[in-house]
Short mmCIF file of C-alpha atoms in Angstrom, two decimals:
data_model
loop_
_atom_site.label_atom_id
_atom_site.label_comp_id
_atom_site.label_asym_id
_atom_site.label_seq_id
_atom_site.Cartn_x
_atom_site.Cartn_y
_atom_site.Cartn_z
CA UNK M 805 -0.35 0.10 0.35
CA UNK M 806 1.60 3.36 -0.98
CA UNK M 807 0.90 6.77 0.89
CA UNK M 808 -2.12 8.59 -0.84
CA UNK M 809 -0.75 11.25 -3.03
CA UNK M 810 -1.22 14.72 -1.92
CA UNK M 811 -2.10 17.23 -4.06
CA UNK M 812 0.06 20.40 -4.44
CA UNK M 813 -2.37 23.05 -5.07
CA UNK M 814 -1.36 26.62 -5.11
CA UNK M 815 -3.08 29.96 -4.10
CA UNK M 816 -1.62 33.04 -4.70
CA UNK M 817 -2.64 36.33 -2.89
CA UNK M 818 -0.89 39.38 -2.70
CA UNK M 819 -1.72 42.62 -1.42
CA UNK M 820 -1.42 46.11 -3.05
CA UNK M 821 0.00 48.50 -0.67
CA UNK M 822 2.36 50.82 -1.91
CA UNK M 823 5.98 50.03 -0.18
CA UNK M 824 7.26 52.69 1.73
CA UNK M 825 10.46 54.40 1.87
CA UNK M 826 11.85 56.77 -1.54
CA UNK M 827 14.06 55.61 -4.19
CA UNK M 828 13.93 51.82 -5.64
CA UNK M 829 10.36 50.30 -5.86
CA UNK M 830 10.86 47.24 -3.90
CA UNK M 831 8.47 44.61 -5.95
CA UNK M 832 7.17 41.28 -4.90
CA UNK M 833 9.11 37.79 -5.81
CA UNK M 834 7.79 36.00 -8.60
CA UNK M 835 6.13 32.56 -9.40
CA UNK M 836 5.75 31.25 -6.23
CA UNK M 837 4.49 27.47 -5.78
CA UNK M 838 4.45 24.93 -2.67
CA UNK M 839 5.16 21.37 -3.72
CA UNK M 840 5.02 18.01 -1.75
CA UNK M 841 8.48 16.94 -2.04
CA UNK M 842 8.27 14.10 0.52
CA UNK M 843 6.22 12.83 3.15
CA UNK M 844 5.24 15.97 5.51
CA UNK M 845 7.88 18.33 3.39
CA UNK M 846 7.06 21.10 0.79
CA UNK M 847 9.55 22.96 -1.14
CA UNK M 848 8.96 26.66 -1.79
CA UNK M 849 9.70 28.15 -4.30
CA UNK M 850 9.70 31.63 -6.04
CA UNK M 851 11.95 33.97 -8.55
CA UNK M 852 13.18 37.32 -8.28
CA UNK M 853 10.60 39.58 -9.82
CA UNK M 854 12.76 40.58 -13.15
CA UNK M 855 11.51 44.33 -13.09
CA UNK M 856 13.24 44.65 -9.54
CA UNK M 857 16.03 46.86 -10.07
CA UNK M 858 19.21 46.64 -7.20
CA UNK M 859 21.44 49.72 -8.14
CA UNK M 860 23.91 48.07 -5.81
CA UNK M 861 21.69 47.17 -3.27
CA UNK M 862 21.07 43.66 -1.54
CA UNK M 863 18.25 41.87 -1.83
CA UNK M 864 17.17 38.68 0.38
CA UNK M 865 13.61 37.37 1.22
CA UNK M 866 11.88 37.29 4.11
CA UNK M 867 9.48 33.79 4.35
CA UNK M 868 6.45 33.57 6.83
CA UNK M 869 4.46 30.14 7.65
CA UNK M 870 1.28 30.94 8.67
CA UNK M 871 0.23 26.96 9.46
CA UNK M 872 0.33 24.72 10.49
CA UNK M 873 2.88 26.32 12.56
CA UNK M 874 3.71 29.86 12.91
CA UNK M 875 7.34 30.68 11.61
CA UNK M 876 9.28 34.03 10.16
CA UNK M 877 12.81 33.43 8.77
CA UNK M 878 14.53 35.48 5.76
CA UNK M 879 17.29 33.62 2.78
CA UNK M 880 19.50 34.75 0.32
CA UNK M 881 17.96 31.84 -1.25
CA UNK M 882 15.03 31.46 -3.55
CA UNK M 883 13.97 28.17 -2.42
CA UNK M 884 13.48 26.81 1.46
CA UNK M 885 12.66 23.37 2.45
CA UNK M 886 9.82 22.51 5.27
CA UNK M 887 8.68 19.52 7.59
CA UNK M 888 5.30 19.84 8.77
CA UNK M 889 2.05 18.01 8.80
CA UNK M 890 0.05 18.01 6.42
CA UNK M 891 -3.36 16.12 6.94
CA UNK M 892 -4.45 19.97 7.86
CA UNK M 893 -3.31 21.70 4.78
CA UNK M 894 -0.26 24.16 4.91
CA UNK M 895 0.24 27.83 4.12
CA UNK M 896 2.51 30.76 3.91
CA UNK M 897 3.73 34.18 2.08
CA UNK M 898 6.81 35.47 0.55
CA UNK M 899 8.25 39.05 0.03
CA UNK M 900 11.55 40.88 -1.24
CA UNK M 901 13.91 42.57 0.86
CA UNK M 902 15.71 45.63 -0.37
CA UNK M 903 19.22 46.11 1.71
CA UNK M 904 20.48 49.67 0.95
CA UNK M 905 22.55 51.96 3.17
CA UNK M 906 21.69 50.66 6.13
CA UNK M 907 18.08 50.73 5.63
CA UNK M 908 15.48 48.00 4.69
CA UNK M 909 11.90 48.24 2.77
CA UNK M 910 9.72 45.61 2.37
CA UNK M 911 7.52 44.47 -0.96
CA UNK M 912 3.95 43.50 -0.45
CA UNK M 913 3.50 39.96 0.08
CA UNK M 914 2.70 36.94 -2.24
CA UNK M 915 0.96 34.14 -0.36
CA UNK M 916 0.31 30.58 -1.27
CA UNK M 917 -1.65 27.37 0.54
CA UNK M 918 -1.76 24.02 -0.18
CA UNK M 919 -5.30 22.52 0.75
CA UNK M 920 -5.60 19.97 3.64
CA UNK M 921 -5.77 15.92 2.47
CA UNK M 922 -9.08 14.97 1.33
CA UNK M 923 -11.27 12.22 3.91
CA UNK M 924 -13.88 12.31 5.52
CA UNK M 925 -14.17 14.03 9.42
CA UNK M 926 -13.15 11.67 11.90
CA UNK M 927 -11.84 8.75 10.28
CA UNK M 928 -8.35 10.13 10.60
CA UNK M 929 -6.82 8.35 13.49
CA UNK M 930 -6.40 9.61 16.98
CA UNK M 931 -3.86 9.29 20.46
CA UNK M 932 -0.96 8.13 17.76
CA UNK M 933 1.73 7.25 20.27
CA UNK M 934 5.44 6.49 19.26
CA UNK M 935 8.45 5.16 21.11
CA UNK M 936 12.44 3.97 19.40
CA UNK M 937 14.30 1.33 21.47
CA UNK M 938 18.39 1.25 20.60
CA UNK M 939 17.84 -2.89 20.46
CA UNK M 940 22.08 -3.20 19.31
CA UNK M 941 24.10 -0.75 19.06
CA UNK M 942 23.18 0.82 15.62
CA UNK M 943 20.19 -0.42 15.52
CA UNK M 944 16.99 1.58 16.15
CA UNK M 945 13.53 -0.29 16.73
CA UNK M 946 10.27 1.63 16.11
CA UNK M 947 6.74 0.99 18.21
CA UNK M 948 3.44 3.04 17.21
CA UNK M 949 -0.05 2.77 18.38
CA UNK M 950 -3.11 4.71 18.13
CA UNK M 951 -7.10 4.27 17.94
CA UNK M 952 -8.64 4.34 14.96
CA UNK M 953 -11.30 7.50 14.00
CA UNK M 954 -14.67 7.36 15.68
CA UNK M 955 -15.69 7.95 12.45
CA UNK M 956 -13.93 5.09 10.91
CA UNK M 957 -16.11 2.30 9.83
CA UNK M 958 -15.06 -1.06 10.75
CA UNK M 959 -13.81 -1.91 7.72
CA UNK M 960 -11.22 0.41 8.04
CA UNK M 961 -7.53 -0.74 7.55
CA UNK M 962 -4.92 1.82 8.21
CA UNK M 963 -1.45 2.17 6.82
CA UNK M 964 1.64 3.53 8.70
CA UNK M 965 4.55 4.98 6.89
CA UNK M 966 7.60 6.85 8.29
CA UNK M 967 9.85 9.02 7.10
CA UNK M 968 13.54 9.55 8.20
CA UNK M 969 15.63 12.18 6.84
CA UNK M 970 15.21 10.67 2.58
CA UNK M 971 14.13 7.56 4.01
CA UNK M 972 10.35 6.09 3.69
CA UNK M 973 9.19 3.19 5.09
CA UNK M 974 5.82 1.29 5.40
CA UNK M 975 5.21 -0.96 9.10
CA UNK M 976 5.75 -4.75 8.91
CA UNK M 977 4.32 -6.28 11.52
CA UNK M 978 0.36 -4.55 12.39
CA UNK M 979 -1.22 -5.94 15.41
CA UNK M 980 -5.06 -5.19 15.04
CA UNK M 981 -8.29 -4.47 17.25
CA UNK M 982 -11.18 -7.14 17.66
CA UNK M 983 -12.64 -5.68 13.94
CA UNK M 984 -9.48 -6.36 12.51
CA UNK M 985 -8.09 -2.35 11.92
CA UNK M 986 -4.59 -1.86 12.57
CA UNK M 987 -4.11 0.17 16.08
CA UNK M 988 -0.22 -0.69 16.28
CA UNK M 989 3.17 -1.17 14.23
CA UNK M 990 6.43 -2.56 14.95
CA UNK M 991 9.73 -1.96 13.13
CA UNK M 992 12.45 -4.40 14.64
CA UNK M 993 14.66 -2.19 12.58
CA UNK M 994 14.70 1.44 10.98
CA UNK M 995 17.24 3.57 9.29
CA UNK M 996 17.09 6.07 12.51
CA UNK M 997 20.37 6.84 13.76
CA UNK M 998 20.73 6.90 17.15
CA UNK M 999 22.91 9.30 18.73
CA UNK M 1000 21.38 12.18 16.46
CA UNK M 1001 20.60 15.53 17.71
CA UNK M 1002 16.67 16.41 17.24
CA UNK M 1003 16.39 14.65 14.09
CA UNK M 1004 12.62 14.76 13.47
CA UNK M 1005 10.61 11.11 12.61
CA UNK M 1006 7.82 11.27 10.00
CA UNK M 1007 5.06 9.30 11.05
CA UNK M 1008 2.14 9.50 8.44
CA UNK M 1009 -1.16 7.29 8.48
CA UNK M 1010 -3.32 6.84 5.82
CA UNK M 1011 -6.67 4.43 5.40
CA UNK M 1012 -8.84 2.78 2.86
CA UNK M 1013 -12.57 1.69 3.27
CA UNK M 1014 -15.55 0.41 0.99
CA UNK M 1015 -17.84 2.40 2.98
CA UNK M 1016 -15.82 5.81 3.61
CA UNK M 1017 -13.13 7.95 2.13
CA UNK M 1018 -10.43 7.80 5.25
CA UNK M 1019 -8.66 11.08 5.73
CA UNK M 1020 -4.61 10.43 6.17
CA UNK M 1021 -2.60 12.06 9.54
CA UNK M 1022 1.12 13.11 10.03
CA UNK M 1023 2.57 13.89 13.01
CA UNK M 1024 6.47 15.01 14.10
CA UNK M 1025 8.31 13.37 16.84
CA UNK M 1026 11.84 14.87 17.78
CA UNK M 1027 13.78 11.21 17.94
CA UNK M 1028 15.08 12.25 21.38
CA UNK M 1029 11.76 13.12 22.78
CA UNK M 1030 10.93 9.11 21.86
CA UNK M 1031 13.61 6.86 22.49
CA UNK M 1032 13.08 4.67 25.71
CA UNK M 1033 16.50 4.56 27.32
CA UNK M 1034 18.01 1.04 28.06
CA UNK M 1035 17.98 -1.01 31.49
CA UNK M 1036 21.57 -0.37 32.98
CA UNK M 1037 23.73 -3.38 32.59
CA UNK M 1038 25.17 -5.45 35.07
CA UNK M 1039 24.14 -4.58 38.27
CA UNK M 1040 25.91 -5.49 41.22
CA UNK M 1041 24.88 -5.40 45.04
CA UNK M 1042 26.74 -5.82 48.17
CA UNK M 1043 26.89 -5.54 51.65
CA UNK M 1044 29.83 -4.07 53.81
CA UNK M 1045 28.71 -3.84 57.36
CA UNK M 1046 25.96 -0.82 57.51
CA UNK M 1047 27.55 0.50 53.64
CA UNK M 1048 25.16 -0.76 51.08
CA UNK M 1049 27.66 -0.60 47.63
CA UNK M 1050 25.81 -0.60 44.46
CA UNK M 1051 27.81 -0.21 40.80
CA UNK M 1052 25.77 -0.92 36.94
CA UNK M 1053 27.33 -0.24 33.33
CA UNK M 1054 25.13 2.87 31.15
CA UNK M 1055 22.71 0.86 28.68
CA UNK M 1056 23.28 -0.14 25.53
CA UNK M 1057 23.90 3.04 23.92
CA UNK M 1058 25.97 5.16 21.47
CA UNK M 1059 26.30 7.91 24.43
CA UNK M 1060 28.71 8.15 26.61
CA UNK M 1061 28.65 7.85 30.57
CA UNK M 1062 28.07 11.53 31.30
CA UNK M 1063 25.37 11.56 29.67
CA UNK M 1064 22.86 9.64 31.54
CA UNK M 1065 21.20 10.23 34.73
CA UNK M 1066 19.68 7.16 37.25
CA UNK M 1067 16.97 6.72 39.80
CA UNK M 1068 17.17 3.97 42.33
CA UNK M 1069 14.45 2.58 44.07
CA UNK M 1070 15.05 1.20 47.46
CA UNK M 1071 12.72 -0.43 49.64
CA UNK M 1072 13.65 -1.18 53.49
CA UNK M 1073 11.36 -4.26 53.63
CA UNK M 1074 11.78 -4.51 57.17
CA UNK M 1075 10.47 -0.84 58.12
CA UNK M 1076 8.45 -0.65 54.27
CA UNK M 1077 9.97 2.56 54.06
CA UNK M 1078 10.59 3.57 50.71
CA UNK M 1079 12.94 6.03 49.13
CA UNK M 1080 13.41 6.55 44.96
CA UNK M 1081 17.30 8.64 44.67
CA UNK M 1082 18.43 10.76 41.69
CA UNK M 1083 21.74 10.24 40.78
CA UNK M 1084 24.15 11.26 37.89
CA UNK M 1085 26.98 8.37 38.31
CA UNK M 1086 26.88 5.05 38.31
CA UNK M 1087 28.14 3.84 41.54
CA UNK M 1088 26.41 4.69 44.49
CA UNK M 1089 27.54 3.84 48.20
CA UNK M 1090 24.83 4.66 51.64
CA UNK M 1091 24.69 3.88 54.58
CA UNK M 1092 21.69 1.72 55.99
CA UNK M 1093 20.33 -0.74 58.58
CA UNK M 1094 22.93 -3.89 58.58
CA UNK M 1095 19.58 -5.80 60.34
CA UNK M 1096 16.99 -5.14 57.67
CA UNK M 1097 16.79 -6.98 53.78
CA UNK M 1098 16.32 -4.25 51.04
CA UNK M 1099 14.89 -4.80 47.89
CA UNK M 1100 16.97 -2.23 45.09
CA UNK M 1101 15.62 -1.45 41.35
CA UNK M 1102 17.51 1.01 39.22
CA UNK M 1103 16.48 3.00 36.09
CA UNK M 1104 18.18 5.18 33.37
CA UNK M 1105 17.47 8.36 30.99
CA UNK M 1106 19.59 10.28 29.30
CA UNK M 1107 20.30 14.19 30.64
CA UNK M 1108 20.50 17.36 29.93
CA UNK M 1109 23.84 17.89 29.37
CA UNK M 1110 23.80 15.68 26.05
CA UNK M 1111 20.50 16.09 24.64
CA UNK M 1112 16.77 16.59 25.83
CA UNK M 1113 15.38 13.48 28.07
CA UNK M 1114 13.46 11.10 26.43
CA UNK M 1115 11.90 8.08 27.80
CA UNK M 1116 13.11 6.40 31.33
CA UNK M 1117 13.84 2.83 30.42
CA UNK M 1118 12.04 0.27 32.22
CA UNK M 1119 12.95 -0.24 36.14
CA UNK M 1120 15.64 -3.12 36.17
CA UNK M 1121 14.79 -6.45 37.83
CA UNK M 1122 14.69 -6.36 41.72
CA UNK M 1123 17.27 -7.70 43.70
CA UNK M 1124 17.12 -8.33 47.45
CA UNK M 1125 20.30 -8.06 49.65
CA UNK M 1126 20.48 -8.57 53.52
CA UNK M 1127 18.65 -10.55 55.82
CA UNK M 1128 16.33 -8.94 58.79
CA UNK M 1129 17.17 -10.27 62.17
CA UNK M 1130 14.21 -10.86 63.89
CA UNK M 1131 13.36 -13.05 61.01
CA UNK M 1132 16.37 -15.50 61.59
CA UNK M 1133 16.09 -15.34 64.95
CA UNK M 1134 12.27 -16.63 64.39
CA UNK M 1135 13.57 -18.59 61.81
CA UNK M 1136 16.53 -20.42 63.98
CA UNK M 1137 13.36 -20.94 66.89
CA UNK M 1138 11.20 -22.25 64.10
CA UNK M 1139 13.70 -24.91 62.71
CA UNK M 1140 14.63 -25.68 66.60
CA UNK M 1141 11.32 -26.36 66.81
CA UNK M 1142 10.81 -28.69 64.58
CA UNK M 1143 13.91 -30.54 65.43
CA UNK M 1144 13.30 -31.10 68.94
CA UNK M 1145 9.83 -31.49 67.71
CA UNK M 1146 11.15 -34.94 65.09
CA UNK M 1147 12.86 -36.13 67.87
CA UNK M 1148 10.88 -36.31 70.61
CA UNK M 1149 8.10 -38.31 68.44
CA UNK M 1150 10.81 -40.66 67.00
CA UNK M 1151 11.77 -41.25 70.80
CA UNK M 1152 8.37 -42.14 71.93
CA UNK M 1153 8.22 -44.31 68.96
CA UNK M 1154 11.04 -45.87 69.86
CA UNK M 1155 9.80 -46.23 73.14
CA UNK M 1156 6.14 -47.72 72.44
CA UNK M 1157 8.20 -50.31 69.27
CA UNK M 1158 10.21 -51.48 72.81
CA UNK M 1159 7.65 -51.87 74.40
CA UNK M 1160 5.59 -53.87 72.10
CA UNK M 1161 8.50 -55.81 71.35
CA UNK M 1162 7.96 -57.10 75.59
CA UNK M 1163 4.13 -57.45 75.37
CA UNK M 1164 4.83 -59.72 72.56
CA UNK M 1165 7.89 -61.69 73.34
CA UNK M 1166 6.84 -65.41 74.39
CA UNK M 1167 8.08 -65.85 78.46
#
């Protein structure tokens, strides 16, 4: 199933206000077009006005994205590429900027518009969420889940595509709801590069149905924000008198040790006291009650030093250490009672056997 086509429709508008200031007239660009060049990617192009006089002036262009997310920037080029979710359309405008003798004057605006992607209302997926995971060094998996649109018929089939930089791929493995509609997608391997900072992952979900036109949906994810960090490795916990000592290795990741932060979850099983300690290193020492038994778990995340934090890892498997002395005493008492009782029963049995033999012996 290929991604549905996205027509590049252009509506040009411009105002007729006279540019302010004397001197050379500033004319708007011409042939302004918007073209969908990839999933959730728009190519903006224009040409200098052929009637524009320059007269030792510098010409730049002021570009303003109106929707879906407002943005304004200037450039000396006559083209620009922007990544944006296009299911609700896209609109932008551009004007000429003339810089001369320290003064800047602008032309009228020229505006372009891409219409929303076609489809019936409330048929798009909702509640889309995605998470990535570094499964082995150099490989990143991707898992996305969503809910069918409230207006999506029961025969709707959804199809997910992801785009990372120039690579686009359809989901190979889906999970379904009770009506056999795709509601989850898993990529065991992707072209997503671990260790990159703030790159965007584009998710595009379209669909088909015999009863309705399914409206596509697009969402952009910062790859760092949705990366679920791996669990810390080789965790070692020991007790030396009243000191609890813990060491571990950083999770599988291209990031260095100093890029991680940890949470240390400690439960005193004797008192029931619980505490979560925030740590910035992979070793830890804590004064504890040596007469208690403890439950310990650790999890990791990337810190703000190297990049924006993502999703915390799962907690590690529970590690127990220490023995409750009261429990030990009770255990010893119970053991002694059992042994004593067994010995007494055995002695009674032997005496009974001897007595029985005496009674049955011939005189």
